[in-house]
PDB file of C-alpha atoms and ligand atoms in Angstrom:
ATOM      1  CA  UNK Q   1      -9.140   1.439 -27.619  1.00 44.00           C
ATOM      2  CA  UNK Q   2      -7.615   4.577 -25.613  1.00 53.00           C
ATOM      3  CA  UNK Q   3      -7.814   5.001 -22.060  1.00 56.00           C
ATOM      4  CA  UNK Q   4     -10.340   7.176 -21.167  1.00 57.00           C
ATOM      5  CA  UNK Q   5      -7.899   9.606 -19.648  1.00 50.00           C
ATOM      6  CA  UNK Q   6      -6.349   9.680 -22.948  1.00 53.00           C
ATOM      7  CA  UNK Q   7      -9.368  10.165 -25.197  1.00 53.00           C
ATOM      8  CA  UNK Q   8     -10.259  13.424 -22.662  1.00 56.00           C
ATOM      9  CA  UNK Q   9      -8.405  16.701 -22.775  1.00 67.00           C
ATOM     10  CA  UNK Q  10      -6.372  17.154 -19.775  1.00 82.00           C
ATOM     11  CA  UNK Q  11      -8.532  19.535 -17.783  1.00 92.00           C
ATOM     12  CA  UNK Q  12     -11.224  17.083 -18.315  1.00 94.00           C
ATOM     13  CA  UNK Q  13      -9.004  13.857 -16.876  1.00 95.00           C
ATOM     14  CA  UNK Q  14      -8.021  16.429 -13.183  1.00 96.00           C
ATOM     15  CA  UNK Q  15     -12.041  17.014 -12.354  1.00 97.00           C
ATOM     16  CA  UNK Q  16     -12.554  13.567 -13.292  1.00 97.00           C
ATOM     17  CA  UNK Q  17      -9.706  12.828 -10.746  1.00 98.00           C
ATOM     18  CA  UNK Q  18     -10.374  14.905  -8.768  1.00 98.00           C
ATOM     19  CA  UNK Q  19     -13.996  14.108  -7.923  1.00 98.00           C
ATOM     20  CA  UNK Q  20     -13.119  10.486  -7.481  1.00 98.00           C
ATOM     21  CA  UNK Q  21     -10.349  11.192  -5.313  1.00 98.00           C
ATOM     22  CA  UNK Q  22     -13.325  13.570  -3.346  1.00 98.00           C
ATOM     23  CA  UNK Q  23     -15.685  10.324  -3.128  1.00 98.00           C
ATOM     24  CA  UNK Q  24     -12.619   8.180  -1.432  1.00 98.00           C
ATOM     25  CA  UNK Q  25     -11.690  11.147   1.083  1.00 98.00           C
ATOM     26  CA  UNK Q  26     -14.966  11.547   1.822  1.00 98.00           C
ATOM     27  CA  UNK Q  27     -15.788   7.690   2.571  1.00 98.00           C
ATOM     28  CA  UNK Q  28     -12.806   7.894   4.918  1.00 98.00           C
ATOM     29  CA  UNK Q  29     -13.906  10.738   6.417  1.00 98.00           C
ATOM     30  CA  UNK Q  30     -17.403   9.896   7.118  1.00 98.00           C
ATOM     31  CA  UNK Q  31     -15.950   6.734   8.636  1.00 98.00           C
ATOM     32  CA  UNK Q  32     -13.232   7.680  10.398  1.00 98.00           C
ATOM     33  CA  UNK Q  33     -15.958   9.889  12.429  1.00 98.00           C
ATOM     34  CA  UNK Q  34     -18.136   7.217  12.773  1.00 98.00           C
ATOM     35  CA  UNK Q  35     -15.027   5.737  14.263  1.00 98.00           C
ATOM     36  CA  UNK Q  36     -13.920   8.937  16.746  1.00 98.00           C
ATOM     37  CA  UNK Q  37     -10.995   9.098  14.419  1.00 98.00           C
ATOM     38  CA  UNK Q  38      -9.083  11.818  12.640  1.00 98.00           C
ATOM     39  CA  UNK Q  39      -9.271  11.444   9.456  1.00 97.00           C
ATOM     40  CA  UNK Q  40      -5.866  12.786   8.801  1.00 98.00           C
ATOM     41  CA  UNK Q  41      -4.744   9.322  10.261  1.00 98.00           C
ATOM     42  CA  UNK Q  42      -5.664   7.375   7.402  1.00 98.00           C
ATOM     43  CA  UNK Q  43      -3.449   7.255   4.562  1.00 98.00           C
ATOM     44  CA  UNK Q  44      -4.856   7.103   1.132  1.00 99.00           C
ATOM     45  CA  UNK Q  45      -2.440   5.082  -0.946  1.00 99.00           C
ATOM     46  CA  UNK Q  46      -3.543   5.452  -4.715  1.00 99.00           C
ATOM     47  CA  UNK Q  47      -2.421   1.935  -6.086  1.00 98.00           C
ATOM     48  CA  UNK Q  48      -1.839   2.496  -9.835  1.00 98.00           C
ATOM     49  CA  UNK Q  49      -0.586  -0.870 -10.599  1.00 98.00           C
ATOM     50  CA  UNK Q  50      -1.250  -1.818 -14.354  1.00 98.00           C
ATOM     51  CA  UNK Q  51      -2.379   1.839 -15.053  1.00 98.00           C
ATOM     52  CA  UNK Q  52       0.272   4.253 -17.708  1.00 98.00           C
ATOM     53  CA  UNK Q  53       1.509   7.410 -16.563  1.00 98.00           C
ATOM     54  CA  UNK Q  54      -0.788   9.108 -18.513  1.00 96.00           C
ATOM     55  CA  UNK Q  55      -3.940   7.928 -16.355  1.00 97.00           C
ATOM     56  CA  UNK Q  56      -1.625   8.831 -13.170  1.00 98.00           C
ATOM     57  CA  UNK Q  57      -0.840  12.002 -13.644  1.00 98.00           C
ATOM     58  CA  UNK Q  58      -4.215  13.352 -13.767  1.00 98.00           C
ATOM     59  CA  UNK Q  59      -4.520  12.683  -9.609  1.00 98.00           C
ATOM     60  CA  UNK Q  60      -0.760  14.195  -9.121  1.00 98.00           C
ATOM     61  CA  UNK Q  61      -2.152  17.145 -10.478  1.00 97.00           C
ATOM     62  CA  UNK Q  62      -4.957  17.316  -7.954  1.00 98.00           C
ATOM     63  CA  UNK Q  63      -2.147  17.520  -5.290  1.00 98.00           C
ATOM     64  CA  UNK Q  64      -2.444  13.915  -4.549  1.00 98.00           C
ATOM     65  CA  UNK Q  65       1.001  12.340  -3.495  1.00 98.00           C
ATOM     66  CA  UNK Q  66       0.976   9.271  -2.205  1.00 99.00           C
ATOM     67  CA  UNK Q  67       0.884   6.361  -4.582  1.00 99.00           C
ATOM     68  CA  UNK Q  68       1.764   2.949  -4.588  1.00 99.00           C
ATOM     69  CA  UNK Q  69       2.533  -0.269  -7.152  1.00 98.00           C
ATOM     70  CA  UNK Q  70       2.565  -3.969  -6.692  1.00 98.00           C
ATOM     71  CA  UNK Q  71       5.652  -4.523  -9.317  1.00 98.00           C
ATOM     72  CA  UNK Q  72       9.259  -3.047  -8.952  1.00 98.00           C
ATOM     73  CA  UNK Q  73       9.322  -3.504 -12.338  1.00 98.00           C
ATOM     74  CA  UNK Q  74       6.633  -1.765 -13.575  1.00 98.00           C
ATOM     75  CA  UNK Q  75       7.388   1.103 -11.202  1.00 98.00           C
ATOM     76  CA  UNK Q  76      10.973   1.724 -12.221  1.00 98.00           C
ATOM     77  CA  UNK Q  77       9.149   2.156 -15.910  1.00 98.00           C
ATOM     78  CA  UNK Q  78       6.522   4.446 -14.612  1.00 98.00           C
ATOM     79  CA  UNK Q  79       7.955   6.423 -11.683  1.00 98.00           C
ATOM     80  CA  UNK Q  80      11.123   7.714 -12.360  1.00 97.00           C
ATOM     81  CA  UNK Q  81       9.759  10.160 -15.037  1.00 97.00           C
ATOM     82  CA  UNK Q  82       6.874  10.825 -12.673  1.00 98.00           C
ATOM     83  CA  UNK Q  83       9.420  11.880  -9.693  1.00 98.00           C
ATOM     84  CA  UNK Q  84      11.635  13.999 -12.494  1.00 98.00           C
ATOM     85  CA  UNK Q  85       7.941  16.431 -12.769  1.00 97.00           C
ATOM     86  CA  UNK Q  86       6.787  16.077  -9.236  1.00 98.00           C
ATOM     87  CA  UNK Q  87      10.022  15.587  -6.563  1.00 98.00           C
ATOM     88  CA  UNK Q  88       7.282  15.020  -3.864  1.00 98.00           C
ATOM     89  CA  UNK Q  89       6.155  12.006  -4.836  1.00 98.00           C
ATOM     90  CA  UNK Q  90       6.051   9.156  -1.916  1.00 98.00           C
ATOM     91  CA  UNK Q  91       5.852   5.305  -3.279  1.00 99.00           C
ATOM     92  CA  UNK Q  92       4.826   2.628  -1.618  1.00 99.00           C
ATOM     93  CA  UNK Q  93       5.640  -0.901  -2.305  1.00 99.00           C
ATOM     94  CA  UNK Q  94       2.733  -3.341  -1.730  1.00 98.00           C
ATOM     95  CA  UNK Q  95       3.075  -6.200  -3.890  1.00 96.00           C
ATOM     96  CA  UNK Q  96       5.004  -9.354  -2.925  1.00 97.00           C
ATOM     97  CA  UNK Q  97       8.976  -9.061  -3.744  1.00 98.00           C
ATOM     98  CA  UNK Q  98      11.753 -11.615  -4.566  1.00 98.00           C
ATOM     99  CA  UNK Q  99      15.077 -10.658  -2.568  1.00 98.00           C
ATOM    100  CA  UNK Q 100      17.096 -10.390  -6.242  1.00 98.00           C
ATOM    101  CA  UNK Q 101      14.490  -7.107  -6.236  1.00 98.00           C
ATOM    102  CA  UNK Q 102      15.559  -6.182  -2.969  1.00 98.00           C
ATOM    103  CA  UNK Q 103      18.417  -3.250  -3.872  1.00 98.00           C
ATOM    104  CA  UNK Q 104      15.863  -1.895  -6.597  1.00 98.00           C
ATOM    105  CA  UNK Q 105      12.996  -1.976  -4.483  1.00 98.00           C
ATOM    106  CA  UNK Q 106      14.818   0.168  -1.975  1.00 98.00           C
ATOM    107  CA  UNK Q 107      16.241   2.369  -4.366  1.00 98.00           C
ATOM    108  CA  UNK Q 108      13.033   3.277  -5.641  1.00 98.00           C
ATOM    109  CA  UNK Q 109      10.435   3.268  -2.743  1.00 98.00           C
ATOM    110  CA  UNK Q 110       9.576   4.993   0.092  1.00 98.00           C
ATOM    111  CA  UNK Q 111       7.996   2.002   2.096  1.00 99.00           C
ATOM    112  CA  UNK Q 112       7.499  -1.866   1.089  1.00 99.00           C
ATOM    113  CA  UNK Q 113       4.076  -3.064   2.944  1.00 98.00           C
ATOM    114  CA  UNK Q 114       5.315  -7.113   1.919  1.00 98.00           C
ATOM    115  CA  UNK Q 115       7.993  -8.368   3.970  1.00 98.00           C
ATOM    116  CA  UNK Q 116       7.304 -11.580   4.726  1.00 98.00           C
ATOM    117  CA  UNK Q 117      10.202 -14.305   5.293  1.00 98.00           C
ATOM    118  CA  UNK Q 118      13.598 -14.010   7.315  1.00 98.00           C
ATOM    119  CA  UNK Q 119      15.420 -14.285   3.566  1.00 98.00           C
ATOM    120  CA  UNK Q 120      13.774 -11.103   2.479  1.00 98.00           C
ATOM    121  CA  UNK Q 121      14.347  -9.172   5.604  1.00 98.00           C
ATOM    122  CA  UNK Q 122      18.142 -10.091   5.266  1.00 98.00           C
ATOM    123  CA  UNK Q 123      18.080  -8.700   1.691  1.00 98.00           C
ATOM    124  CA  UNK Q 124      16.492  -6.068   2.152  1.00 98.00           C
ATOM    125  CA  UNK Q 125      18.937  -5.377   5.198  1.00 98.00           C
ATOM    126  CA  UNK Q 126      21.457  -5.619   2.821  1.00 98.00           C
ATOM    127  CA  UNK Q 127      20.304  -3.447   0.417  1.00 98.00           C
ATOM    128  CA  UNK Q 128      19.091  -0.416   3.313  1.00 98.00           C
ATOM    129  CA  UNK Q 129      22.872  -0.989   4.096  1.00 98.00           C
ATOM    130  CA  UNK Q 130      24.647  -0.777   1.195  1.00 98.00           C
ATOM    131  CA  UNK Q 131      22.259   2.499  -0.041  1.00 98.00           C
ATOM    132  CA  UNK Q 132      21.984   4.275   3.185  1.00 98.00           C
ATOM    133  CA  UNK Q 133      18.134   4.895   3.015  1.00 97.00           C
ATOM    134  CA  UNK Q 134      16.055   2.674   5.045  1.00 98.00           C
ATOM    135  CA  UNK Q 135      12.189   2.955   3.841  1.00 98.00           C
ATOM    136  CA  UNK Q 136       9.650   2.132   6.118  1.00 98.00           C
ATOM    137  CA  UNK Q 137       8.771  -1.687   6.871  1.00 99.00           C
ATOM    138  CA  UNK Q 138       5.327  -3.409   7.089  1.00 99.00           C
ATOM    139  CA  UNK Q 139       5.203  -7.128   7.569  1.00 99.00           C
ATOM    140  CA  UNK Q 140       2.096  -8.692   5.677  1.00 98.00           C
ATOM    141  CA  UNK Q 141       0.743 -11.467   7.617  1.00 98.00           C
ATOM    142  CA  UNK Q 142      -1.070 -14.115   5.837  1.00 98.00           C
ATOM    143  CA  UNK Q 143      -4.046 -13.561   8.019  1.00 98.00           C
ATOM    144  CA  UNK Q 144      -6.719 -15.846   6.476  1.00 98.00           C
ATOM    145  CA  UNK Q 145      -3.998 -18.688   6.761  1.00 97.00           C
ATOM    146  CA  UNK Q 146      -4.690 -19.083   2.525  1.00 97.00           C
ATOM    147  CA  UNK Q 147      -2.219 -21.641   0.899  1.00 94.00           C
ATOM    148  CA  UNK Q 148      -1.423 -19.399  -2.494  1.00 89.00           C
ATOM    149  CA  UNK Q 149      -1.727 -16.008  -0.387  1.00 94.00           C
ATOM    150  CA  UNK Q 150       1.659 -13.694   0.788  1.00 95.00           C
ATOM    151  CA  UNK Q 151       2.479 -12.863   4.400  1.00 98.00           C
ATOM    152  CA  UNK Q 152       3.858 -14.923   6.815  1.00 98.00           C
ATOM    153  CA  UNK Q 153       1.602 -17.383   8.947  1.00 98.00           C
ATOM    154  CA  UNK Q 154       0.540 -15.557  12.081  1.00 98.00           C
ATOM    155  CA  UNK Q 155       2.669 -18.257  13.806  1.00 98.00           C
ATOM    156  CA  UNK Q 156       5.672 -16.801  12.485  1.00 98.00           C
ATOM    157  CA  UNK Q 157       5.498 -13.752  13.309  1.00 98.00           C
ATOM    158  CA  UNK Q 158       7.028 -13.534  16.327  1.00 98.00           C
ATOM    159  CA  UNK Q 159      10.130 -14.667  14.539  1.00 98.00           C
ATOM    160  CA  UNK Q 160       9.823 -12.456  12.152  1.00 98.00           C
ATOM    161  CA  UNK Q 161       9.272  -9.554  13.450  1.00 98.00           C
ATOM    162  CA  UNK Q 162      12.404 -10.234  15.951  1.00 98.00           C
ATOM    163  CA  UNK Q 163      14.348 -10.968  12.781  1.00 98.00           C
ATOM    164  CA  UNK Q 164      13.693  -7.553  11.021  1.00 98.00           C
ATOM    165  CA  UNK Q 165      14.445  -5.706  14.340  1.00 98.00           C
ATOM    166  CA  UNK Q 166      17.730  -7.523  14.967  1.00 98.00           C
ATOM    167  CA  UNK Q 167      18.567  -6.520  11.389  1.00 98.00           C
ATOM    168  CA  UNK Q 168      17.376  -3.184  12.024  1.00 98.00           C
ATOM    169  CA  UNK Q 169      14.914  -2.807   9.252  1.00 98.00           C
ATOM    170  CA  UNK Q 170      12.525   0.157  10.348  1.00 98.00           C
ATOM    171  CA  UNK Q 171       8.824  -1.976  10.980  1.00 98.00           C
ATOM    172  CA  UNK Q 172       6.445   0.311  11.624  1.00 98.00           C
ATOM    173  CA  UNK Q 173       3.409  -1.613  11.260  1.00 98.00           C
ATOM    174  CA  UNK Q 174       1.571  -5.025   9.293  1.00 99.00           C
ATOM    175  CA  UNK Q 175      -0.421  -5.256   6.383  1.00 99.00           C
ATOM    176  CA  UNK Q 176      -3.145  -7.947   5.254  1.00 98.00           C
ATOM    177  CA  UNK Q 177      -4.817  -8.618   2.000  1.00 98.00           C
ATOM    178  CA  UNK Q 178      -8.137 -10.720   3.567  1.00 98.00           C
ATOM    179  CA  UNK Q 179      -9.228 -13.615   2.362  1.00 97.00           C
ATOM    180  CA  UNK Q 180     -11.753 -12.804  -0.968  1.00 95.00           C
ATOM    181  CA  UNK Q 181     -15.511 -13.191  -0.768  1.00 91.00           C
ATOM    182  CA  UNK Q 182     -15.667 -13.516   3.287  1.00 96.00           C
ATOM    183  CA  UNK Q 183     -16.474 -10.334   5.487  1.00 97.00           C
ATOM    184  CA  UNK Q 184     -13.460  -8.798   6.009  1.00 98.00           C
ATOM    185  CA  UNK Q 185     -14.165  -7.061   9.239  1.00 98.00           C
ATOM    186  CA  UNK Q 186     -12.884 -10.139  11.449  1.00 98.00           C
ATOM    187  CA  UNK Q 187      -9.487  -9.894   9.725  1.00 98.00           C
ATOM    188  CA  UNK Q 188      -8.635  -6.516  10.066  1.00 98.00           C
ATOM    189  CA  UNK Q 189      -9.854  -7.083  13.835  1.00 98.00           C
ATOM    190  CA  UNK Q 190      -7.137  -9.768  14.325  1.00 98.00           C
ATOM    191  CA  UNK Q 191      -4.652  -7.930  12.088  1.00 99.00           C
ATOM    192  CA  UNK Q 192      -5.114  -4.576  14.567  1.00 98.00           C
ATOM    193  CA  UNK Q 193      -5.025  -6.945  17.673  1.00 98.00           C
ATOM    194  CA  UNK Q 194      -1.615  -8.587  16.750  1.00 98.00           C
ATOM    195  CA  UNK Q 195       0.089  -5.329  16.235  1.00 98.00           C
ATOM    196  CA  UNK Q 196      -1.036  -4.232  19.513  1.00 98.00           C
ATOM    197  CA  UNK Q 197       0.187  -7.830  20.958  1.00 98.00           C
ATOM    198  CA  UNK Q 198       3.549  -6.555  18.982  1.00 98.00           C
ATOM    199  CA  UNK Q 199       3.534  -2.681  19.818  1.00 98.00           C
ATOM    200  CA  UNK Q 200       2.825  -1.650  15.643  1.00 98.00           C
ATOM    201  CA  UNK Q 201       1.362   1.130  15.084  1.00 98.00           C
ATOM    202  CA  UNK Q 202       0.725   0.971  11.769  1.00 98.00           C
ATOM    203  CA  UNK Q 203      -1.946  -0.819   9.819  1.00 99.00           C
ATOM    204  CA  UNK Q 204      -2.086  -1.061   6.424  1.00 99.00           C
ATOM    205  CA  UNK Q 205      -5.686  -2.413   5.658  1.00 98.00           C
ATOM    206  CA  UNK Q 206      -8.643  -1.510   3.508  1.00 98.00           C
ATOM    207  CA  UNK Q 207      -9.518  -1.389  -0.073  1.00 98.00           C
ATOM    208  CA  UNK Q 208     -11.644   0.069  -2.550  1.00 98.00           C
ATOM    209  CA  UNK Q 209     -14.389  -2.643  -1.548  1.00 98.00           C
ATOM    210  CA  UNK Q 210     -13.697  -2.812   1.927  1.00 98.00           C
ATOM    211  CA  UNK Q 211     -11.811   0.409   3.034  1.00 98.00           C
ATOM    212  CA  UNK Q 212     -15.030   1.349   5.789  1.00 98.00           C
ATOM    213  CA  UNK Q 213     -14.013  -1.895   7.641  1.00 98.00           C
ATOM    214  CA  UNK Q 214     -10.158  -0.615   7.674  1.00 98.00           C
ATOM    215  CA  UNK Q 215     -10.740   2.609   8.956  1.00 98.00           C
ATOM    216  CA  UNK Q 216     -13.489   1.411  11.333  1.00 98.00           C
ATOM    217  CA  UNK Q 217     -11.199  -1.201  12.931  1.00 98.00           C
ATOM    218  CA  UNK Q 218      -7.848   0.785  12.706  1.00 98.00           C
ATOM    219  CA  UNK Q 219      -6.090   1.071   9.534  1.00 99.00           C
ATOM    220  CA  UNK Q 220      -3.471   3.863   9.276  1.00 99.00           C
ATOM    221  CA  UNK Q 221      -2.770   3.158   5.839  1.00 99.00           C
ATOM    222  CA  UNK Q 222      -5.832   2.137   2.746  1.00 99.00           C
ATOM    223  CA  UNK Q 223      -4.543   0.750  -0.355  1.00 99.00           C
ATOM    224  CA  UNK Q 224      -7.218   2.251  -3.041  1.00 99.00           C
ATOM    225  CA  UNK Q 225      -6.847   1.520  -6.660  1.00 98.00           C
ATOM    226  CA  UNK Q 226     -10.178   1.245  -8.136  1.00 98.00           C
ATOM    227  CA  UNK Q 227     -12.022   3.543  -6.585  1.00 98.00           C
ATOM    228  CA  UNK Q 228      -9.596   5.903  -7.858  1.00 98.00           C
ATOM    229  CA  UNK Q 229      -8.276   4.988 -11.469  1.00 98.00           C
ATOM    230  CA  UNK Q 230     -11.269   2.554 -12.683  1.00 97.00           C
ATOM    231  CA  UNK Q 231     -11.709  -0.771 -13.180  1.00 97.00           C
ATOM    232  CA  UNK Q 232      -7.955  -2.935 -13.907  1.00 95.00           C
ATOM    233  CA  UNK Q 233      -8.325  -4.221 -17.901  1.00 85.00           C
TER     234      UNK Q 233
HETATM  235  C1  PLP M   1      -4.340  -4.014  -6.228  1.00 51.68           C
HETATM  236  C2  PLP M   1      -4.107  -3.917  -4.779  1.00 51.68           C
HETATM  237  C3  PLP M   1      -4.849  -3.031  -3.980  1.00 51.68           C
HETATM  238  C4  PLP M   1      -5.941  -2.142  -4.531  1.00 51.68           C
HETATM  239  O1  PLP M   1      -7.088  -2.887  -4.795  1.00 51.68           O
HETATM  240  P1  PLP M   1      -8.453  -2.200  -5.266  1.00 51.68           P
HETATM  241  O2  PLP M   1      -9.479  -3.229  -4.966  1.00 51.68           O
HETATM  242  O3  PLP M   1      -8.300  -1.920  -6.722  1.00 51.68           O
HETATM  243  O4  PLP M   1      -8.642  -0.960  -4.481  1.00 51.68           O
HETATM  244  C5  PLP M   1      -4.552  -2.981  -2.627  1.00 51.68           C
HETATM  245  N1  PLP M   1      -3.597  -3.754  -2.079  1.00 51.68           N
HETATM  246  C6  PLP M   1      -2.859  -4.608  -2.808  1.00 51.68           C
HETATM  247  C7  PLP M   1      -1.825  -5.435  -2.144  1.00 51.68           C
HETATM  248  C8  PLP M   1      -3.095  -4.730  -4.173  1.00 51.68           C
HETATM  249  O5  PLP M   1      -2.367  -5.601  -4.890  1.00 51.68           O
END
């Protein structure tokens, strides 16, 4: 079957973008007042893992430019051409990387929301060496303390976080994925209250489901791919 952005004329594929892209602003805008925030704190991160180019472009034509994938991969397939159309393009890493990715990870994105063990930070310090560009840093803690789950335990983090400094890797914040099927508010809360313990300013928390808890408790980055491109096949 075609993807519905496919089977639809082009016009028809931007409003369609466009409006959800409307809905998501306009959940994080509502909250973010709720919250005494500005909304123009929050960054919406439109995760198109899994989806082609042509269901992507669609939202870069709404003026959208802030994306982000879970594969390096997949994103050196997808992005490249993407960057050739529209140079302003910012990509964010947020799926977990193996250090052999580390040089092609940097290469390719602006900020990589999973560093999460000493051996990563020292390739990726490496790799911000040898190219000259240092993108942005999160570390993702494993807050729900979940055996299969990314992130480093929140017992490590001291460590770590002293180990990405020393190797100068620019950490600008921490980033959770909360455990599925519990309320998620308590996580983020914990998340926001050991990057204050560690003088982060960024969070990167909040998703399609939960992305009102994020912004209530903090976030300065949501990762939204639903919400935005459908339903993942
Ligand atoms: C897929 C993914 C998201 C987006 O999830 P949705 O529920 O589709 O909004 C956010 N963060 C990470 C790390 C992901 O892998």
């Amino acid at each position: 079957m075609l993807p519905i952005a496919a089977a639809m004329d082009g016009h028809e594929a931007v409003i369609d973008a466009a409006a959800r892209l409307a809905e998501v602003n306009e959940r994080i805008a509502r909250t973010a007042k709720l919250a005494r925030r500005a909304p123009a704190d929050v960054a919406l991160i439109a995760i198109s893992k899994t989806k082609p180019v042509e269901e992507i472009r669609p939202l870069i034509a709404t003026g959208h430019r802030l994306f982000g994938e879970n594969r390096v991969q997949e994103a050196e397939a997808k992005w490249p051409a993407l960057r050739a159309e529209t140079p302003d393009i910012v990509l964010h890493l947020v799926g977990s990387l193996q250090s052999n990715k580390a040089e092609a990870a940097v290469a390719l994105f602006d900020a990589i929301h999973s560093v999460d063990r000493s051996s990563l930070v020292k390739a990726l310090a490496q790799a911000m060496d040898k190219a000259g560009k240092r993108p942005d840093c999160f570390i993702q803690v494993n807050i729900g303390e979940e055996d299969q789950k990314g992130g480093c335990a929140i017992a490590d983090l001291p460590a770590l976080l002293a180990d990405a400094r020393a190797a100068h890797l620019p950490v600008v914040g921490l980033m959770c994925v909360p455990p599925a099927d519990l309320e998620p508010a308590p996580w983020f809360a914990l998340l926001a209250k050991l990057a204050r313990d560690h003088d982060l300013n960024g969070l990167s928390m909040g998703m399609s489901g939960d992305l009102e808890a994020g912004v209530m408790l903090g976030a300065t980055h949501v990762r939204v791919g639903t919400a935005l491109f459908g339903a993942r096949g």
